[in-house]
Coordinates of C-alpha atoms in Angstrom, one line a residue:
M10 CA 157.7 85.9 141.4
L11 CA 160.9 87.3 142.6
T12 CA 162.0 90.5 141.4
I13 CA 165.4 91.4 140.1
F14 CA 166.1 93.8 143.1
E15 CA 164.9 90.9 144.9
K16 CA 167.3 88.3 143.4
I17 CA 170.2 90.9 144.0
Q18 CA 169.3 91.4 147.6
E19 CA 169.0 88.0 148.7
L20 CA 172.9 87.9 147.8
E21 CA 173.6 90.3 150.9
E22 CA 173.4 87.0 153.1
I23 CA 176.9 86.2 151.5
P24 CA 179.4 88.2 153.5
S25 CA 182.0 87.3 150.7
Y26 CA 180.4 89.2 148.0
S27 CA 181.0 93.1 147.4
K28 CA 178.0 95.2 146.2
H29 CA 179.5 94.9 142.9
E30 CA 179.5 91.2 142.9
Q31 CA 176.2 91.4 144.4
F32 CA 174.9 93.4 141.6
V33 CA 176.5 91.1 138.6
Q34 CA 175.6 87.9 140.1
G35 CA 171.9 88.8 141.0
I36 CA 171.5 90.1 137.5
I37 CA 172.9 86.6 136.5
N38 CA 170.8 84.9 139.0
A39 CA 167.8 86.3 137.5
I40 CA 168.3 85.2 133.9
D41 CA 169.2 81.8 134.7
E42 CA 165.7 81.7 136.4
K43 CA 163.8 83.0 133.6
I44 CA 162.7 86.1 135.8
I45 CA 163.9 88.2 133.0
S46 CA 164.8 86.7 129.3
K47 CA 166.8 87.9 126.2
G48 CA 165.7 91.0 125.1
A49 CA 164.1 92.5 128.3
P50 CA 164.7 96.2 129.5
L51 CA 166.7 96.3 132.7
P52 CA 166.2 98.7 135.4
S53 CA 167.9 101.9 135.0
I54 CA 170.7 103.2 137.2
S55 CA 168.4 105.7 139.1
V56 CA 165.5 103.1 139.3
L57 CA 168.3 100.8 141.1
I58 CA 169.7 103.3 143.2
K59 CA 166.5 104.2 144.5
N60 CA 165.5 100.2 145.2
L61 CA 169.0 99.1 146.2
G62 CA 170.9 101.9 147.9
F63 CA 174.1 101.1 145.9
A64 CA 176.2 103.6 144.9
R65 CA 175.9 105.2 141.1
E66 CA 179.6 103.6 140.6
T67 CA 178.6 100.6 142.0
I68 CA 175.8 100.2 139.3
M69 CA 177.4 101.6 136.3
K70 CA 180.8 99.2 137.1
G71 CA 178.3 96.2 137.4
Y72 CA 176.7 96.8 133.7
R73 CA 179.7 97.4 132.6
E74 CA 180.9 94.0 133.5
L75 CA 178.0 92.6 132.1
I76 CA 178.3 94.2 129.0
S77 CA 181.8 93.2 129.0
R78 CA 180.7 89.5 128.7
G79 CA 178.1 89.8 126.5
I80 CA 175.1 89.4 129.0
V81 CA 173.9 92.9 128.5
E82 CA 173.8 95.7 126.1
S83 CA 173.4 99.0 126.1
K84 CA 171.2 101.2 123.7
S85 CA 172.1 104.8 123.4
R86 CA 168.8 106.9 124.8
L87 CA 166.6 103.4 125.6
G88 CA 169.1 101.7 128.3
Y89 CA 170.4 98.6 129.6
F90 CA 168.6 95.2 127.9
V91 CA 169.3 91.4 128.4
A92 CA 171.6 90.3 125.1
N93 CA 172.4 87.0 126.2
D94 CA 170.7 84.1 127.8
D95 CA 174.0 82.1 127.9
T96 CA 175.4 83.8 131.3
E97 CA 178.5 81.1 131.2
Q98 CA 179.7 83.2 128.5
T99 CA 182.9 84.9 129.7
L100 CA 183.1 87.8 127.0
K101 CA 181.7 88.5 123.7
V102 CA 184.1 90.0 121.1
A103 CA 183.4 92.0 117.9
L104 CA 185.9 91.7 115.0
L105 CA 185.7 93.8 112.0
M106 CA 187.7 93.2 109.3
Y107 CA 188.2 94.3 105.8
L108 CA 187.5 90.6 103.9
I109 CA 188.7 87.2 104.3
D110 CA 191.6 87.0 102.2
S111 CA 194.8 84.6 103.0
F112 CA 196.4 87.3 105.4
Q113 CA 193.2 88.2 107.5
E114 CA 192.6 84.2 107.4
Q115 CA 196.1 83.9 109.1
F116 CA 195.1 86.7 111.7
Y117 CA 191.7 85.3 112.6
R118 CA 192.8 81.4 112.9
N119 CA 195.4 82.5 115.4
F120 CA 193.4 85.1 117.4
R121 CA 190.5 82.3 117.5
N122 CA 192.8 80.0 118.8
E123 CA 194.4 81.5 120.9
L124 CA 191.3 83.1 122.8
G125 CA 190.3 79.4 123.6
P126 CA 186.4 78.3 123.5
N127 CA 184.9 80.3 126.0
V128 CA 185.0 83.5 124.5
H129 CA 182.5 84.3 121.9
I130 CA 183.6 86.1 118.7
D131 CA 181.2 87.8 116.1
V132 CA 183.0 88.7 112.5
F133 CA 181.9 91.4 110.3
F134 CA 183.3 92.8 107.1
H135 CA 183.4 96.3 106.0
H136 CA 185.1 95.7 102.6
G137 CA 186.7 98.9 102.8
N138 CA 183.7 100.7 102.1
I139 CA 183.2 103.6 104.5
T140 CA 179.1 103.3 104.6
V141 CA 179.5 100.2 105.5
F142 CA 182.0 100.5 108.2
E143 CA 179.8 103.1 110.1
T144 CA 176.8 100.9 109.4
M145 CA 178.7 97.8 111.4
L146 CA 179.7 100.2 113.9
D147 CA 176.2 101.6 114.7
M148 CA 175.0 97.9 114.6
I149 CA 177.6 96.5 117.2
K150 CA 178.1 99.8 119.1
G151 CA 177.4 98.9 123.2
K152 CA 176.7 95.4 122.7
Y153 CA 180.3 93.9 123.1
G154 CA 182.9 93.9 125.7
V155 CA 185.9 94.2 123.2
Y156 CA 185.8 95.7 119.6
V157 CA 188.7 94.4 117.2
I158 CA 188.6 96.4 114.5
S159 CA 190.6 96.9 111.3
P160 CA 190.0 100.7 110.1
I161 CA 190.0 102.2 107.0
P162 CA 192.2 105.6 106.1
H163 CA 189.2 107.6 105.7
P164 CA 188.2 111.3 107.1
K165 CA 185.4 109.9 108.7
T166 CA 187.0 107.2 110.6
K167 CA 188.4 109.0 113.5
Q168 CA 185.2 110.3 114.4
L169 CA 183.5 106.7 114.2
L170 CA 185.9 105.0 116.1
E171 CA 185.9 107.3 119.1
T172 CA 182.3 106.8 119.9
L173 CA 183.3 103.4 121.0
P174 CA 184.8 103.4 124.6
G175 CA 188.7 103.7 124.2
N176 CA 189.5 100.8 126.9
K177 CA 187.5 98.3 124.8
L178 CA 188.9 99.3 121.5
I179 CA 192.0 97.4 119.8
M180 CA 193.0 98.7 116.5
F181 CA 194.7 96.1 114.3
D182 CA 196.3 95.7 110.8
R183 CA 196.2 99.3 109.8
Y184 CA 196.6 102.5 112.3
E185 CA 194.6 105.5 112.1
P186 CA 195.4 108.0 115.0
L187 CA 192.9 108.5 117.6
E188 CA 192.6 111.3 120.5
G189 CA 193.6 110.0 124.0
E190 CA 194.7 106.6 124.9
F191 CA 193.5 103.2 122.8
N192 CA 194.9 100.2 122.0
F193 CA 196.5 98.9 118.7
I194 CA 198.5 96.0 117.4
T195 CA 199.2 97.1 113.8
Q196 CA 201.8 97.0 111.0
E197 CA 203.7 100.2 109.4
F198 CA 204.2 101.0 105.5
E199 CA 206.0 103.8 104.9
Q200 CA 209.5 103.6 106.9
S201 CA 209.3 99.4 106.3
T202 CA 208.7 99.8 102.4
Y203 CA 211.7 102.5 102.1
K204 CA 213.5 100.0 104.2
V205 CA 212.6 97.0 102.0
L206 CA 213.4 98.5 98.7
S207 CA 216.7 100.2 99.8
E208 CA 217.9 96.7 101.1
L209 CA 216.9 95.5 97.5
A210 CA 218.4 98.6 95.6
E211 CA 221.8 96.6 94.0
T212 CA 219.3 94.3 92.9
I213 CA 216.8 96.4 91.5
M214 CA 219.0 98.2 89.6
K215 CA 220.6 95.4 87.4
F216 CA 217.1 95.8 85.7
D217 CA 216.3 98.6 83.5
E218 CA 213.2 99.7 85.2
M219 CA 210.9 99.0 88.0
I220 CA 207.3 99.1 87.7
L221 CA 204.6 99.6 90.7
F222 CA 201.0 98.8 90.1
H223 CA 198.5 100.9 91.7
T224 CA 194.8 101.6 91.1
P225 CA 193.8 105.2 92.4
G226 CA 191.3 104.8 95.1
S227 CA 192.2 101.2 95.9
L228 CA 192.7 99.7 99.3
D229 CA 196.3 99.7 98.7
P230 CA 198.4 102.0 101.5
I231 CA 199.0 105.4 100.1
E232 CA 202.5 105.1 102.4
I233 CA 203.9 102.3 100.0
I234 CA 203.3 104.9 97.2
K235 CA 205.1 107.3 99.0
S236 CA 208.1 105.4 99.6
F237 CA 208.1 103.8 96.3
K238 CA 208.9 107.8 95.1
K239 CA 211.1 108.6 97.4
F240 CA 213.5 105.4 96.8
A241 CA 212.9 106.3 93.1
K242 CA 214.2 109.9 94.0
D243 CA 216.8 108.9 96.4
F244 CA 218.5 105.8 94.4
K245 CA 218.1 107.4 91.0
V246 CA 216.0 104.4 89.9
N247 CA 214.2 104.4 86.8
T248 CA 210.1 103.9 87.8
R249 CA 206.5 103.9 86.4
I250 CA 203.4 103.8 88.5
L251 CA 200.4 102.1 86.0
N252 CA 196.9 101.5 87.4
E253 CA 197.0 98.0 86.6
Y254 CA 199.0 95.1 85.0
K255 CA 197.7 94.4 81.5
P256 CA 197.9 90.8 80.0
G257 CA 200.7 90.0 77.5
S258 CA 202.7 93.2 78.7
V259 CA 205.2 91.5 80.8
E260 CA 208.9 92.7 79.4
K261 CA 212.2 91.4 79.8
G262 CA 214.4 93.8 82.2
K263 CA 211.6 95.0 84.0
V264 CA 210.9 94.8 88.2
Y265 CA 207.1 94.3 88.8
F266 CA 206.1 95.2 92.1
T267 CA 202.5 94.8 92.8
L268 CA 200.3 94.1 96.2
D269 CA 197.5 92.3 94.3
N270 CA 198.1 88.7 94.0
S271 CA 195.9 88.1 90.7
E272 CA 198.3 90.4 88.9
I273 CA 201.3 88.2 90.3
W274 CA 199.7 85.1 88.8
K275 CA 199.1 86.5 85.5
I276 CA 202.7 88.0 85.3
M277 CA 203.9 84.6 86.1
K278 CA 201.7 83.1 83.7
D279 CA 202.9 85.5 81.0
C280 CA 206.6 84.7 81.7
E281 CA 205.8 81.3 80.8
I282 CA 204.5 82.1 77.4
K283 CA 207.2 84.3 76.5
H284 CA 209.5 82.0 78.0
L285 CA 211.1 84.6 80.6
E286 CA 212.9 83.4 83.7
I287 CA 211.8 85.0 86.9
G288 CA 214.8 86.3 88.9
E289 CA 217.1 86.7 85.3
D290 CA 214.8 88.3 82.9
I291 CA 212.5 90.0 85.0
G292 CA 211.8 90.4 89.3
I293 CA 209.1 90.5 91.1
L294 CA 208.6 91.8 94.8
S295 CA 205.0 90.8 96.5
H296 CA 203.6 92.6 99.4
N297 CA 202.4 90.2 102.5
D298 CA 203.7 86.6 102.6
E299 CA 201.8 83.5 102.1
I300 CA 202.9 79.8 101.9
V301 CA 202.1 79.5 98.0
K302 CA 204.4 82.2 97.3
E303 CA 207.6 80.0 99.0
I304 CA 206.8 77.6 96.2
V305 CA 206.1 79.2 92.8
G306 CA 207.9 80.6 90.5
G307 CA 211.1 79.0 92.5
G308 CA 209.9 81.2 95.3
L309 CA 208.7 85.0 95.4
T310 CA 210.5 87.7 97.3
T311 CA 208.1 88.9 99.8
Y312 CA 207.7 91.8 102.6
S313 CA 205.3 91.6 105.1
A314 CA 204.3 91.6 109.0
D315 CA 203.4 88.3 110.6
F316 CA 199.3 88.2 110.8
S317 CA 199.9 85.0 112.9
L318 CA 201.8 86.8 115.1
M319 CA 199.2 89.8 115.6
G320 CA 196.7 87.8 115.8
K321 CA 197.9 86.1 118.8
K322 CA 198.8 89.3 120.4
V323 CA 195.5 90.8 120.2
A324 CA 193.9 87.9 121.7
Q325 CA 196.6 87.9 124.8
A326 CA 195.8 91.7 125.1
I327 CA 192.2 90.6 125.7
L328 CA 192.8 87.8 127.8
K329 CA 195.1 89.7 130.0
K330 CA 193.4 92.8 129.7
E331 CA 196.5 94.7 129.1
K332 CA 196.9 98.3 127.6
V333 CA 199.1 97.3 124.3
Q334 CA 200.5 99.8 121.9
E335 CA 202.5 97.7 119.2
I336 CA 203.8 97.9 115.6
I337 CA 204.4 94.3 114.6
P338 CA 207.9 94.3 112.5
T339 CA 207.9 93.9 109.0
V340 CA 210.3 91.6 107.4
L341 CA 212.1 90.9 104.2
I342 CA 211.9 87.5 102.8
R343 CA 214.4 87.2 99.6
R344 CA 213.6 84.3 97.1
K345 CA 214.4 83.9 93.4
S346 CA 212.0 86.0 92.0
L347 CA 214.2 89.1 93.1

């Protein structure tokens, strides 16, 4: 049976092939012809240099391309292995998300559609848990051509993300600063929240008080809390921050601001019971827009980044192999509730 080295060397007869192309196609041919199969170890860089006479950088570049296409994986201190028998796979992407809610679903649907059928996506969830986040990164590291990750605001996040190649990482949704160059398409919370509250100030001040629901230790962006406090001070608005909405506690003259959809539905249910009109007797401000918020209660006022656009832009950056650093604008959508 032919060896991997012979499969690479036989491509020398094709004048148009560079040594890099010989190496990549030779490995692919060896897989296609069952000389090596999924899970099999591949020769080390030093062994390949000795047998082929190729430069170290040529071999390393070839392995990097095969990894980016999901055909080969690198295991720390163990070397290179065949990761996939499907050599037609052009690219393998790891997508690490918080969880599937309506906003992440908008991102994923547009991300998947924009990438097209030839790109393989494996989806993982960390649920905002740093232990799960670390476990997921350890599991996927070295096995994918691109890592699309929604990070957790946590002291360990920076260190964990910097174990991935910066040129293969695209951060999305939330932004966490890293050393050096890296790609991101994210939203921004602090300045955008303050701007939205400022635009709504005249309407908010028609009510007696504005209440923000925020549970300490939750996944709510802390930047929103900072902006809420600054707005209250600068505009001299009566405000409170409560851990949660208690069913039955809705009061006339209040503006309720929450990031939790379940709290919105409870507030609206209580308004119906107490015959309070949303937009007149009470106000509601919600973060992150979705179709249902256009309809319920005559329409809820929201502010949100466009997750559909975010998904498309991340996919386009992958397909075009472009460096990207972009903040998706946050848009205020005024409706009846405020």
